[in-house]
Amino acid sequence: MSEKPVVLVTRKLPDAVEQRLSRDYVARLNPDDHQYSSDQVIELAAGADAIVPCHTERFTAEVIDRLPATVRVIANFSVGVDHVDLAAAKARGIIVTNTPDVLSDATAEVAMLLILGAARRAGEGEQLVRTRAWRDWSPAFMVGTQVTGKRLGIIGMGRVGQVVARRARAFDMEIHYHDVRRLEPEAEAGARFYATLDDLLPNCQFLTIHCPAMPGTDGLLDAGRIAQLPDGAIVVNAARGTIVDDDALTAALKSGKLAAAGLDVYRGEPDIHPAYRELSNTFLLPHIGSATHETRDAMGFRALDNLDAVFAGHEPGDRVA
Ligand code: DGY
């Protein structure tokens, strides 16, 4: 590379990632971590060869259309790419990449945390202790659902789903799953495959969602599908909020059809459906599935590997458009 390409980075990235970026590129960083509007992204991208955004910036067809002609690549700091209109990027010849694999362990940890937290009423318990409202102990106090040995249904048995299955086996959970394709027997490791959600759902004492957000999965867990779950089931979502119909989920939590829900992601986050906050049987986290030092470094380096490949004239490893 004779002249270093210019890269707009929309959020504060880990120090080591920003150091490598600044060494290899003309980096336009965001040290104060302001959340940019689409107009600001377009303005700040003037003359840039690449953008490294997060899922907090939306690249609709309209935004992509208004990006400066210099922008050749959008190297996402995320595995999810539902914030980018991939067809529009492709039509404009903009390469789009993501960061798969490196966040599977961290996200699976949070899925397990949600399973345990929702089942064992961890949010309620913590609140009692913190607010000094904890007065007593009795056999009837804070009784929840045991996780050990239960049937866990996994929607989306990709990288994260498979790690969740491995972690859940340590709790003697029985793994049942649905995906668009069946895994090889070795990867399945005894998990039971269901070709349809209709077949899977009645078997799920716990249900955890790990499929991508896309038009076909929007509102996938709706009232009809929740009704197919056994009474007292527990639902967990560490994928994307749009996969769940919030009105249906909150109604099932209110009625007692579902015992609890553990959620890390929400439609319209951080402005979440108000009922989630009001219900006592929800265990709520603020989209921290990949938030570990190790994983955030690895996501940044993976995004930079993709950038490096593009500017060296190679096919990036994680091209999604
Ligand atoms: C991802 O990588 O998709 C995480 O949800 C953070 O954006």
mmCIF file of C-alpha atoms and ligand atoms in Angstrom:
data_model
loop_
_atom_site.group_PDB
_atom_site.id
_atom_site.type_symbol
_atom_site.label_atom_id
_atom_site.label_comp_id
_atom_site.label_asym_id
_atom_site.label_seq_id
_atom_site.Cartn_x
_atom_site.Cartn_y
_atom_site.Cartn_z
ATOM 1 C CA MET A 1 0.000 0.000 0.000
ATOM 2 C CA SER A 2 1.569 3.311 -0.975
ATOM 3 C CA GLU A 3 -0.972 5.688 0.585
ATOM 4 C CA LYS A 4 -2.757 4.456 3.647
ATOM 5 C CA PRO A 5 -6.526 4.003 3.194
ATOM 6 C CA VAL A 6 -8.791 6.188 5.312
ATOM 7 C CA VAL A 7 -11.041 4.301 7.749
ATOM 8 C CA LEU A 8 -13.979 5.790 9.648
ATOM 9 C CA VAL A 9 -14.599 4.014 12.954
ATOM 10 C CA THR A 10 -18.035 4.799 14.378
ATOM 11 C CA ARG A 11 -17.550 3.750 18.037
ATOM 12 C CA LYS A 12 -14.741 3.535 20.613
ATOM 13 C CA LEU A 13 -12.944 0.246 19.964
ATOM 14 C CA PRO A 14 -10.533 -1.596 22.316
ATOM 15 C CA ASP A 15 -7.154 0.160 22.652
ATOM 16 C CA ALA A 16 -5.152 -2.604 20.984
ATOM 17 C CA VAL A 17 -7.522 -2.584 18.011
ATOM 18 C CA GLU A 18 -7.322 1.191 17.631
ATOM 19 C CA GLN A 19 -3.508 1.016 17.875
ATOM 20 C CA ARG A 20 -3.320 -1.457 15.001
ATOM 21 C CA LEU A 21 -5.813 0.594 13.001
ATOM 22 C CA SER A 22 -3.823 3.781 13.506
ATOM 23 C CA ARG A 23 -0.601 2.002 12.547
ATOM 24 C CA ASP A 24 -1.960 0.615 9.274
ATOM 25 C CA TYR A 25 -4.575 3.163 8.226
ATOM 26 C CA VAL A 26 -5.494 6.809 8.477
ATOM 27 C CA ALA A 27 -7.964 6.147 11.278
ATOM 28 C CA ARG A 28 -10.858 8.496 12.043
ATOM 29 C CA LEU A 29 -11.624 7.370 15.580
ATOM 30 C CA ASN A 30 -14.441 8.237 17.960
ATOM 31 C CA PRO A 31 -12.615 8.509 21.326
ATOM 32 C CA ASP A 32 -15.672 9.919 23.125
ATOM 33 C CA ASP A 33 -17.865 7.087 21.805
ATOM 34 C CA HIS A 34 -20.672 9.391 20.629
ATOM 35 C CA GLN A 35 -23.459 7.550 18.882
ATOM 36 C CA TYR A 36 -23.507 9.057 15.399
ATOM 37 C CA SER A 37 -26.712 9.656 13.452
ATOM 38 C CA SER A 38 -26.872 8.375 9.880
ATOM 39 C CA ASP A 39 -26.302 11.927 8.634
ATOM 40 C CA GLN A 40 -23.156 12.193 10.762
ATOM 41 C CA VAL A 41 -21.834 8.858 9.483
ATOM 42 C CA ILE A 42 -22.361 10.024 5.897
ATOM 43 C CA GLU A 43 -20.664 13.351 6.616
ATOM 44 C CA LEU A 44 -17.723 11.830 8.527
ATOM 45 C CA ALA A 45 -17.213 9.244 5.783
ATOM 46 C CA ALA A 46 -16.314 11.967 3.248
ATOM 47 C CA GLY A 47 -13.166 10.739 1.480
ATOM 48 C CA ALA A 48 -13.038 7.514 3.534
ATOM 49 C CA ASP A 49 -12.188 4.199 1.877
ATOM 50 C CA ALA A 50 -13.819 2.094 4.572
ATOM 51 C CA ILE A 51 -16.174 2.236 7.537
ATOM 52 C CA VAL A 52 -15.895 0.053 10.644
ATOM 53 C CA PRO A 53 -19.344 0.320 12.259
ATOM 54 C CA CYS A 54 -21.223 -1.536 14.999
ATOM 55 C CA HIS A 55 -24.828 -2.718 15.020
ATOM 56 C CA THR A 56 -25.703 0.678 16.553
ATOM 57 C CA GLU A 57 -25.400 2.332 13.133
ATOM 58 C CA ARG A 58 -28.024 1.537 10.536
ATOM 59 C CA PHE A 59 -27.093 1.250 6.882
ATOM 60 C CA THR A 60 -30.467 1.291 5.167
ATOM 61 C CA ALA A 61 -30.685 1.422 1.367
ATOM 62 C CA GLU A 62 -31.147 5.183 1.660
ATOM 63 C CA VAL A 63 -28.022 5.608 3.828
ATOM 64 C CA ILE A 64 -25.960 3.378 1.546
ATOM 65 C CA ASP A 65 -27.119 5.373 -1.431
ATOM 66 C CA ARG A 66 -25.860 8.582 0.229
ATOM 67 C CA LEU A 67 -22.426 7.240 1.256
ATOM 68 C CA PRO A 68 -19.472 8.900 -0.474
ATOM 69 C CA ALA A 69 -18.357 7.087 -3.635
ATOM 70 C CA THR A 70 -14.933 6.512 -2.039
ATOM 71 C CA VAL A 71 -16.322 3.953 0.452
ATOM 72 C CA ARG A 72 -15.364 0.466 -0.757
ATOM 73 C CA VAL A 73 -15.946 -1.614 2.328
ATOM 74 C CA ILE A 74 -18.093 -1.769 5.469
ATOM 75 C CA ALA A 75 -16.142 -4.010 7.879
ATOM 76 C CA ASN A 76 -18.601 -4.565 10.721
ATOM 77 C CA PHE A 77 -17.522 -4.956 14.331
ATOM 78 C CA SER A 78 -20.324 -7.500 14.823
ATOM 79 C CA VAL A 79 -21.428 -10.907 13.719
ATOM 80 C CA GLY A 80 -25.022 -9.738 13.183
ATOM 81 C CA VAL A 81 -25.528 -7.744 9.998
ATOM 82 C CA ASP A 82 -29.234 -7.005 10.252
ATOM 83 C CA HIS A 83 -28.348 -3.297 10.554
ATOM 84 C CA VAL A 84 -27.009 -3.305 6.978
ATOM 85 C CA ASP A 85 -29.100 -3.590 3.821
ATOM 86 C CA LEU A 86 -26.852 -6.156 2.176
ATOM 87 C CA ALA A 87 -28.636 -6.066 -1.175
ATOM 88 C CA ALA A 88 -28.230 -2.283 -1.364
ATOM 89 C CA ALA A 89 -24.526 -2.540 -0.478
ATOM 90 C CA LYS A 90 -24.006 -5.225 -3.088
ATOM 91 C CA ALA A 91 -25.822 -3.158 -5.698
ATOM 92 C CA ARG A 92 -23.419 -0.269 -4.996
ATOM 93 C CA GLY A 93 -20.392 -2.574 -5.096
ATOM 94 C CA ILE A 94 -19.594 -2.040 -1.394
ATOM 95 C CA ILE A 95 -18.028 -5.084 0.255
ATOM 96 C CA VAL A 96 -19.577 -5.972 3.648
ATOM 97 C CA THR A 97 -17.901 -8.211 6.243
ATOM 98 C CA ASN A 98 -18.737 -9.393 9.771
ATOM 99 C CA THR A 99 -16.929 -11.057 12.714
ATOM 100 C CA PRO A 100 -18.188 -14.635 13.148
ATOM 101 C CA ASP A 101 -16.704 -17.337 15.421
ATOM 102 C CA VAL A 102 -14.873 -15.056 17.837
ATOM 103 C CA LEU A 103 -17.921 -14.196 19.920
ATOM 104 C CA SER A 104 -19.515 -17.635 20.157
ATOM 105 C CA ASP A 105 -18.074 -18.484 23.591
ATOM 106 C CA ALA A 106 -18.928 -15.112 25.129
ATOM 107 C CA THR A 107 -22.475 -15.142 23.737
ATOM 108 C CA ALA A 108 -23.022 -18.728 24.874
ATOM 109 C CA GLU A 109 -21.918 -17.696 28.374
ATOM 110 C CA VAL A 110 -24.611 -15.028 28.399
ATOM 111 C CA ALA A 111 -27.205 -17.483 27.092
ATOM 112 C CA MET A 112 -26.371 -19.777 30.030
ATOM 113 C CA LEU A 113 -26.522 -16.788 32.379
ATOM 114 C CA LEU A 114 -29.999 -15.971 31.022
ATOM 115 C CA ILE A 115 -31.152 -19.576 31.375
ATOM 116 C CA LEU A 116 -29.944 -19.729 34.972
ATOM 117 C CA GLY A 117 -30.951 -16.171 35.863
ATOM 118 C CA ALA A 118 -34.491 -16.546 34.529
ATOM 119 C CA ALA A 119 -35.002 -20.022 36.003
ATOM 120 C CA ARG A 120 -33.615 -19.201 39.436
ATOM 121 C CA ARG A 121 -35.131 -15.684 39.636
ATOM 122 C CA ALA A 122 -31.735 -14.020 39.907
ATOM 123 C CA GLY A 123 -33.018 -10.549 38.963
ATOM 124 C CA GLU A 124 -35.679 -10.569 41.672
ATOM 125 C CA GLY A 125 -33.238 -11.950 44.212
ATOM 126 C CA GLU A 126 -30.588 -9.368 43.491
ATOM 127 C CA GLN A 127 -33.145 -6.605 43.727
ATOM 128 C CA LEU A 128 -34.277 -7.841 47.145
ATOM 129 C CA VAL A 129 -30.748 -7.858 48.515
ATOM 130 C CA ARG A 130 -29.743 -4.505 47.007
ATOM 131 C CA THR A 131 -32.861 -2.679 48.154
ATOM 132 C CA ARG A 132 -32.681 -4.147 51.686
ATOM 133 C CA ALA A 133 -36.106 -5.698 51.079
ATOM 134 C CA TRP A 134 -34.811 -9.193 51.959
ATOM 135 C CA ARG A 135 -36.268 -9.997 55.396
ATOM 136 C CA ASP A 136 -36.472 -13.706 55.899
ATOM 137 C CA TRP A 137 -35.892 -17.240 54.617
ATOM 138 C CA SER A 138 -38.574 -19.866 54.288
ATOM 139 C CA PRO A 139 -39.111 -23.025 52.200
ATOM 140 C CA ALA A 140 -41.587 -21.015 50.111
ATOM 141 C CA PHE A 141 -39.193 -18.125 49.483
ATOM 142 C CA MET A 142 -37.948 -17.386 45.927
ATOM 143 C CA VAL A 143 -38.641 -20.861 44.595
ATOM 144 C CA GLY A 144 -37.731 -21.176 40.931
ATOM 145 C CA THR A 145 -37.306 -23.769 38.199
ATOM 146 C CA GLN A 146 -34.466 -26.287 38.304
ATOM 147 C CA VAL A 147 -32.307 -26.290 35.176
ATOM 148 C CA THR A 148 -30.490 -29.583 35.648
ATOM 149 C CA GLY A 149 -31.748 -32.402 33.462
ATOM 150 C CA LYS A 150 -34.357 -30.324 31.606
ATOM 151 C CA ARG A 151 -35.060 -30.341 27.856
ATOM 152 C CA LEU A 152 -33.441 -27.359 26.106
ATOM 153 C CA GLY A 153 -34.680 -26.371 22.659
ATOM 154 C CA ILE A 154 -32.290 -24.381 20.483
ATOM 155 C CA ILE A 155 -33.559 -22.416 17.492
ATOM 156 C CA GLY A 156 -30.536 -21.951 15.217
ATOM 157 C CA MET A 157 -27.783 -24.511 15.722
ATOM 158 C CA GLY A 158 -24.976 -22.444 14.197
ATOM 159 C CA ARG A 159 -21.744 -21.477 15.921
ATOM 160 C CA VAL A 160 -23.329 -19.976 19.051
ATOM 161 C CA GLY A 161 -26.105 -22.577 19.286
ATOM 162 C CA GLN A 162 -23.566 -25.397 19.241
ATOM 163 C CA VAL A 163 -21.500 -23.842 22.055
ATOM 164 C CA VAL A 164 -24.678 -23.319 24.107
ATOM 165 C CA ALA A 165 -25.498 -27.008 23.599
ATOM 166 C CA ARG A 166 -22.051 -27.997 24.912
ATOM 167 C CA ARG A 167 -22.329 -25.737 27.966
ATOM 168 C CA ALA A 168 -25.900 -26.902 28.675
ATOM 169 C CA ARG A 169 -24.806 -30.547 28.610
ATOM 170 C CA ALA A 170 -22.733 -29.757 31.705
ATOM 171 C CA PHE A 171 -26.111 -29.178 33.386
ATOM 172 C CA ASP A 172 -27.319 -32.559 32.099
ATOM 173 C CA MET A 173 -29.761 -30.779 29.798
ATOM 174 C CA GLU A 174 -31.208 -32.776 26.906
ATOM 175 C CA ILE A 175 -30.574 -30.909 23.652
ATOM 176 C CA HIS A 176 -33.300 -30.554 21.025
ATOM 177 C CA TYR A 177 -32.887 -28.225 18.044
ATOM 178 C CA HIS A 178 -34.281 -26.810 14.849
ATOM 179 C CA ASP A 179 -32.245 -25.325 12.037
ATOM 180 C CA VAL A 180 -32.650 -25.036 8.296
ATOM 181 C CA ARG A 181 -30.168 -27.889 7.968
ATOM 182 C CA ARG A 182 -29.349 -30.866 10.117
ATOM 183 C CA LEU A 183 -25.831 -31.081 11.610
ATOM 184 C CA GLU A 184 -23.478 -33.978 10.933
ATOM 185 C CA PRO A 185 -23.834 -36.650 13.663
ATOM 186 C CA GLU A 186 -20.482 -35.693 15.216
ATOM 187 C CA ALA A 187 -21.512 -32.039 15.640
ATOM 188 C CA GLU A 188 -24.979 -33.103 16.773
ATOM 189 C CA ALA A 189 -23.436 -35.065 19.660
ATOM 190 C CA GLY A 190 -26.732 -36.729 20.480
ATOM 191 C CA ALA A 191 -28.884 -33.594 20.088
ATOM 192 C CA ARG A 192 -32.279 -34.337 18.576
ATOM 193 C CA PHE A 193 -33.084 -32.561 15.298
ATOM 194 C CA TYR A 194 -36.568 -31.325 14.346
ATOM 195 C CA ALA A 195 -37.221 -30.300 10.759
ATOM 196 C CA THR A 196 -39.929 -27.828 11.827
ATOM 197 C CA LEU A 197 -40.531 -25.495 14.755
ATOM 198 C CA ASP A 198 -43.983 -27.067 15.159
ATOM 199 C CA ASP A 199 -42.245 -30.324 16.034
ATOM 200 C CA LEU A 200 -39.572 -28.760 18.252
ATOM 201 C CA LEU A 201 -41.586 -26.385 20.439
ATOM 202 C CA PRO A 202 -43.761 -28.863 22.404
ATOM 203 C CA ASN A 203 -40.510 -30.504 23.599
ATOM 204 C CA CYS A 204 -38.853 -27.373 25.037
ATOM 205 C CA GLN A 205 -38.941 -26.834 28.792
ATOM 206 C CA PHE A 206 -36.365 -24.152 27.987
ATOM 207 C CA LEU A 207 -36.097 -22.440 24.602
ATOM 208 C CA THR A 208 -33.070 -20.405 23.531
ATOM 209 C CA ILE A 209 -32.877 -18.407 20.295
ATOM 210 C CA HIS A 210 -29.676 -18.294 18.227
ATOM 211 C CA CYS A 211 -30.803 -17.755 14.645
ATOM 212 C CA PRO A 212 -29.940 -14.617 12.646
ATOM 213 C CA ALA A 213 -32.325 -11.671 12.386
ATOM 214 C CA MET A 214 -33.633 -11.356 8.837
ATOM 215 C CA PRO A 215 -37.015 -10.793 7.217
ATOM 216 C CA GLY A 216 -37.877 -14.507 7.555
ATOM 217 C CA THR A 217 -37.236 -14.573 11.329
ATOM 218 C CA ASP A 218 -38.921 -11.250 12.252
ATOM 219 C CA GLY A 219 -41.508 -12.012 14.940
ATOM 220 C CA LEU A 220 -40.734 -15.744 14.638
ATOM 221 C CA LEU A 221 -41.618 -16.399 18.289
ATOM 222 C CA ASP A 222 -45.206 -15.185 18.112
ATOM 223 C CA ALA A 223 -48.355 -16.023 20.100
ATOM 224 C CA GLY A 224 -49.078 -19.168 18.090
ATOM 225 C CA ARG A 225 -45.586 -20.556 18.623
ATOM 226 C CA ILE A 226 -45.505 -19.633 22.314
ATOM 227 C CA ALA A 227 -48.776 -21.555 22.702
ATOM 228 C CA GLN A 228 -46.973 -24.666 21.411
ATOM 229 C CA LEU A 229 -44.433 -24.535 24.259
ATOM 230 C CA PRO A 230 -45.186 -26.590 27.381
ATOM 231 C CA ASP A 231 -46.833 -24.620 30.203
ATOM 232 C CA GLY A 232 -44.203 -23.125 32.506
ATOM 233 C CA ALA A 233 -41.494 -23.052 29.811
ATOM 234 C CA ILE A 234 -38.678 -20.513 29.970
ATOM 235 C CA VAL A 235 -37.633 -18.456 26.919
ATOM 236 C CA VAL A 236 -34.171 -16.988 26.398
ATOM 237 C CA ASN A 237 -32.983 -14.631 23.650
ATOM 238 C CA ALA A 238 -29.361 -13.575 23.151
ATOM 239 C CA ALA A 239 -29.625 -13.222 19.355
ATOM 240 C CA ARG A 240 -31.735 -10.256 18.227
ATOM 241 C CA GLY A 241 -34.881 -8.717 19.712
ATOM 242 C CA THR A 242 -36.753 -8.608 16.415
ATOM 243 C CA ILE A 243 -37.043 -12.411 16.408
ATOM 244 C CA VAL A 244 -39.572 -12.181 19.257
ATOM 245 C CA ASP A 245 -43.088 -10.716 19.165
ATOM 246 C CA ASP A 246 -42.919 -8.595 22.336
ATOM 247 C CA ASP A 247 -46.688 -8.327 22.852
ATOM 248 C CA ALA A 248 -47.024 -12.102 22.633
ATOM 249 C CA LEU A 249 -44.085 -12.800 24.943
ATOM 250 C CA THR A 250 -45.133 -10.280 27.590
ATOM 251 C CA ALA A 251 -48.740 -11.586 27.487
ATOM 252 C CA ALA A 252 -47.504 -15.163 28.048
ATOM 253 C CA LEU A 253 -45.300 -14.019 30.934
ATOM 254 C CA LYS A 254 -48.235 -12.151 32.494
ATOM 255 C CA SER A 255 -50.689 -15.025 32.123
ATOM 256 C CA GLY A 256 -48.275 -17.574 33.582
ATOM 257 C CA LYS A 257 -48.182 -19.598 30.354
ATOM 258 C CA LEU A 258 -44.403 -19.021 30.513
ATOM 259 C CA ALA A 259 -42.612 -19.186 33.861
ATOM 260 C CA ALA A 260 -39.935 -16.648 32.934
ATOM 261 C CA ALA A 261 -37.846 -15.075 30.189
ATOM 262 C CA GLY A 262 -34.168 -14.137 30.064
ATOM 263 C CA LEU A 263 -33.389 -11.443 27.512
ATOM 264 C CA ASP A 264 -30.190 -9.732 26.390
ATOM 265 C CA VAL A 265 -31.572 -8.204 23.171
ATOM 266 C CA TYR A 266 -34.743 -6.265 22.358
ATOM 267 C CA ARG A 267 -36.612 -4.792 19.439
ATOM 268 C CA GLY A 268 -35.837 -1.054 19.366
ATOM 269 C CA GLU A 269 -33.241 -1.332 22.171
ATOM 270 C CA PRO A 270 -32.448 0.480 24.365
ATOM 271 C CA ASP A 271 -36.118 1.609 24.302
ATOM 272 C CA ILE A 272 -37.541 -1.769 25.193
ATOM 273 C CA HIS A 273 -41.179 -2.895 25.470
ATOM 274 C CA PRO A 274 -42.231 -1.346 28.824
ATOM 275 C CA ALA A 275 -43.825 -4.549 30.132
ATOM 276 C CA TYR A 276 -40.438 -6.283 30.311
ATOM 277 C CA ARG A 277 -39.374 -3.867 33.061
ATOM 278 C CA GLU A 278 -42.656 -4.208 34.930
ATOM 279 C CA LEU A 279 -42.790 -8.000 34.998
ATOM 280 C CA SER A 280 -41.065 -9.736 37.888
ATOM 281 C CA ASN A 281 -40.466 -12.929 35.894
ATOM 282 C CA THR A 282 -38.023 -11.369 33.434
ATOM 283 C CA PHE A 283 -34.248 -11.445 33.808
ATOM 284 C CA LEU A 284 -32.908 -8.583 31.716
ATOM 285 C CA LEU A 285 -29.428 -7.720 30.450
ATOM 286 C CA PRO A 286 -28.391 -4.782 28.207
ATOM 287 C CA HIS A 287 -27.069 -6.520 25.042
ATOM 288 C CA ILE A 288 -23.778 -7.694 26.554
ATOM 289 C CA GLY A 289 -23.484 -11.084 24.828
ATOM 290 C CA SER A 290 -20.066 -10.328 23.331
ATOM 291 C CA ALA A 291 -18.914 -7.904 26.044
ATOM 292 C CA THR A 292 -15.711 -9.485 27.343
ATOM 293 C CA HIS A 293 -12.237 -7.995 26.920
ATOM 294 C CA GLU A 294 -11.041 -11.074 25.042
ATOM 295 C CA THR A 295 -13.969 -11.151 22.648
ATOM 296 C CA ARG A 296 -14.069 -7.428 21.920
ATOM 297 C CA ASP A 297 -10.339 -7.520 21.042
ATOM 298 C CA ALA A 298 -10.903 -10.563 18.845
ATOM 299 C CA MET A 299 -13.878 -8.924 17.094
ATOM 300 C CA GLY A 300 -11.777 -5.849 16.337
ATOM 301 C CA PHE A 301 -8.845 -7.852 15.013
ATOM 302 C CA ARG A 302 -11.183 -9.934 12.884
ATOM 303 C CA ALA A 303 -12.711 -6.759 11.399
ATOM 304 C CA LEU A 304 -9.176 -5.489 10.675
ATOM 305 C CA ASP A 305 -8.173 -8.795 9.060
ATOM 306 C CA ASN A 306 -11.100 -8.318 6.716
ATOM 307 C CA LEU A 307 -10.063 -4.732 5.944
ATOM 308 C CA ASP A 308 -6.445 -5.777 5.376
ATOM 309 C CA ALA A 309 -7.563 -8.447 2.905
ATOM 310 C CA VAL A 310 -9.673 -6.009 0.896
ATOM 311 C CA PHE A 311 -6.905 -3.403 0.683
ATOM 312 C CA ALA A 312 -4.348 -6.080 -0.241
ATOM 313 C CA GLY A 313 -6.621 -7.053 -3.132
ATOM 314 C CA HIS A 314 -7.752 -10.366 -1.593
ATOM 315 C CA GLU A 315 -11.165 -11.775 -0.820
ATOM 316 C CA PRO A 316 -11.931 -11.035 2.869
ATOM 317 C CA GLY A 317 -12.526 -14.121 5.005
ATOM 318 C CA ASP A 318 -15.884 -12.973 6.345
ATOM 319 C CA ARG A 319 -17.590 -11.408 3.349
ATOM 320 C CA VAL A 320 -21.379 -11.301 3.643
ATOM 321 C CA ALA A 321 -22.032 -9.014 0.632
HETATM 322 C C1 DGY B 1 -23.013 -8.942 17.331
HETATM 323 O O1 DGY B 1 -21.812 -9.060 17.068
HETATM 324 O O2 DGY B 1 -23.882 -9.156 16.485
HETATM 325 C C2 DGY B 1 -23.362 -8.491 18.694
HETATM 326 O O3 DGY B 1 -24.721 -8.562 18.912
HETATM 327 C C3 DGY B 1 -22.882 -7.072 18.927
HETATM 328 O O4 DGY B 1 -23.273 -6.295 17.864
#
